[in-house]
Amino acid sequence: MSKILLVEDEKNQRELYAAELIDEGYEIDEASDGKMAVEKVKSNKYDLVVLDIRMPEMDGIEALGKILSRDKKIPIVIHTAYSNYKSNFMTWTADAYVTKSSNLDELKSKIAEILSTRNKV
Amino acid sequence: MKIKKALLHLSIYIPDIVLFAVLIKHGVFDFSRSDHRFLGIVFFLVKILIHNLVYLLCFVRPFTVIKDVLMQFQRGRYSMADNFHVMKSSVCFGEILELLRSTGRYLDNLIGSQNDEIEKFRELYNNVILASNSYFVVLNSRDEIIFSNKSFSANFRYIDDEILGLKLEDVFYIIPGRLSDAIENVKKRGESAVLRKIKLISKRKISLIADIKISRVTIQGEKQYIVVLDDITSQWRKDYQISLISQISESIQRDDEVERILHAILTAVTSGSGLGFNRAMLFLYNDQKKALTGKMAVGPDSMEEAVQIWGAVQNEELNLMGSDNESVPSASAGNAFYKQVITSSFPINSDSLLVNVFNGRSPVHIYDASADPRVDPETREFTDVSEFVVVPLCSANKSLGVIVADNKFNGAPIYEDHVELLSIFASQASLSIDSYNSLSLVKERMEHIQAKQEAIIESEKMAAVGRIAAHIAHEIRNPLVTVGGYARRILQTVKKAPKGTEDIGKAASIILHESERLEKILSNVMDFSRPSPLIREYNNLNDVVKDTYYLLKNVFQERKITPVLELEQKLPLVKSDFNQLKQVVLNLLQNAMDATPTGGKITLKTGLTETHIFIRIRDTGSGISDEVMDKIFDPFFTSKITGVGLGLAVVKKIVNDHNGEIVITNNPEGGCQFSIELLRPS
Ligand SMILES: Nc1ncnc2c1ncn2[C@@H]1O[C@H](COP(=O)(O)OP(=O)(O)OP(=O)(O)O)[C@@H](O)[C@H]1O
Ligand SMILES: [Mg+2]
């Protein structure tokens, strides 16, 4: 069972995504800001990270850099309400960029796609 | 013995004679005054009477003779004594008569020498007055001229004593109120008055500007008034010119038009004693007509009008460029002369005098138009005057036109210094016009730059609006997706749940639908207002289509529309923005779904032509009427109740950014096809 770290500062959203992803059959760990996410990545092993960008304490861009500097191979999906972070080259280092939507199909299909290619390797 | 006696007699009078001489010398005793003379004689007489009282008492007849002599003395005749020889026989009377005679001779000499001196002084005085530039008249209490100096008569063209007995009103056309008031005042109060810059024009057509001094003198009991006119015309002209030039440059700074400068020029040329011309005309080069065309004219139609204008400008101060153009002292628009000038034009290729001056760029002074070969018949007819000047109006790099000036009405000769002044003036004026022109050029450019700047600011503003919009969109999208997400979750839970919860499901689906609509608006508005930089990567269009299709896979199922994918497998990669192309396909797919009824079919096709690579979305919907076709790309055009009308506008923008084309065709079997065609990579 793949283990996913869900980084999201808004509790309501976090719970929703967690429930939906659990329904998809993943094991979910949660973090409510970038700092916590970096800590968790240090002490645990995840198959994938879903990362919000606009967060208090440490934002997603910074967390992205820190996570990748620790583990270059960990897949990251950026999940944000901001479509214009696409132009920030830092986000290009992530495996996918998904604009938040009430429809989670895109997020789910991106996660599934990334995990399946990884598992093949 | 006789002599001795006579000397003795005479010696008595020596102190008295000396006394009188001293008195006369010091001006106490005035021989020119009859009363003084009389007193003197009475003095002597009394002395003689006292000395010769005895003789006089004895001889009455000689007394009448003496009386006779005294009467002669009274009349100022002192050297008559010869006829009194008859009296010599009488010793004492002889002595007396002799005495009187010598006294008389003495007095006569005295007076004679004084007269000489007076005459000398008068001569000197006249010379001084003549030598000064002042014009000088003396009026009596009835305002008649009783004296004028030579320069006055000469300047105002009066011969000898012709002017005597005339009044000032007879000499000048108009006596300005200031002058007549001042004269009245001097008459009443006796204090002198000084007036500055009085403009006068004489009936013999001489004009001048003068400072005037008026003072009162009393001569032989009669009050008289001395009026001195200091001619300051040329000084005034210079001041005027300087002031005018400064006013012109000022007006340029005020951004007034060339017209105004030109008008001021002509006014300066003609206004009274400005440059003293009767009329002035301005011709400017007209590039379209290729001719010198009459632009402006200042001057009266007739002498009468000239005088009227002259009167009207009396109290005008120097203010040609004043805010109120009507106050400019000129007779222009409306009169026949003006009309004549502005309707005239001299073709630039003709041999007209004006054209020659325009090209030659130096002034020409015509003394006799009828005989001068330089004057062409047309100009001759036009000016209708024998003497005139034509002065070019030219700046360093180009000729602008010419000014023609004459003295048509008073026929006064045009002096060289006037021509010179006019040319200096004209060149100053053209300089002003020139700098005005370059100034307005600079201004024009400035405005151009400013407009550009404003456009930049405008787009900056747009960008700022875009940034704000992005921020707001983000703030809205977050709660929105939460609401929509939960609604969707409720909906899914309800589907699995037992019967009786349909109402909850329905409510959840409404929430979901509405939140989705808002989401769509957000992403469209965002992409439309904020130009997101294109990410150029090599993408496979099949991936674009597939990704988008997966997004909407559920919707196809819900609406029972059959998706058909016809993807060309050997597609070359195209440099493009993946997400933006996805947006294009998404918008087109959504439109197609909206148009297609349940049971319909939507075909997604990719492929190649010789030049292009394409994505085609073909539906079995309603198709698009010609009428609607014209408007579908307009932002906010929609035929749907819940539509926003931005879908195709965004499509068009993105496709344009990719240098692609959109081709729309209505299918013969119904529905329509949108084809996005991008250039095939070489
Ligand atoms: N496939 C189609 N078949 C028929 N009509 C179409 C089709 N695509 C677009 N149209 C017409 O063009 C109009 C404009 O489309 P557009 O996508 O710009 O706006 P919209 O779909 O009305 O609103 P939205 O902003 O939600 O997309 C539509 O309202 C519709 O009338
Ligand atoms: Mg649409």
Tab-separated table of C-alpha atoms in Angstrom, chain B residues 16 38 64 103 184 280 424 452 471 498 514 557 616 625 661:
chain	number	residue	atom	x	y	z
B	16	ASP	CA	21.598	161.264	-8.599
B	38	PHE	CA	7.870	159.006	-15.119
B	64	THR	CA	6.101	176.026	-20.279
B	103	THR	CA	20.637	163.738	-19.021
B	184	GLU	CA	-8.160	123.516	-18.277
B	280	ALA	CA	0.267	96.774	-43.640
B	424	ILE	CA	14.478	94.109	-38.022
B	452	LYS	CA	2.648	56.165	-25.037
B	471	HIS	CA	-5.118	36.798	-5.665
B	498	PRO	CA	-30.127	2.967	1.098
B	514	GLU	CA	-23.032	25.607	-8.829
B	557	GLN	CA	-21.221	8.929	-18.779
B	616	ARG	CA	-10.700	18.241	-34.085
B	625	SER	CA	-26.151	29.553	-37.247
B	661	GLU	CA	-5.821	28.770	-36.462
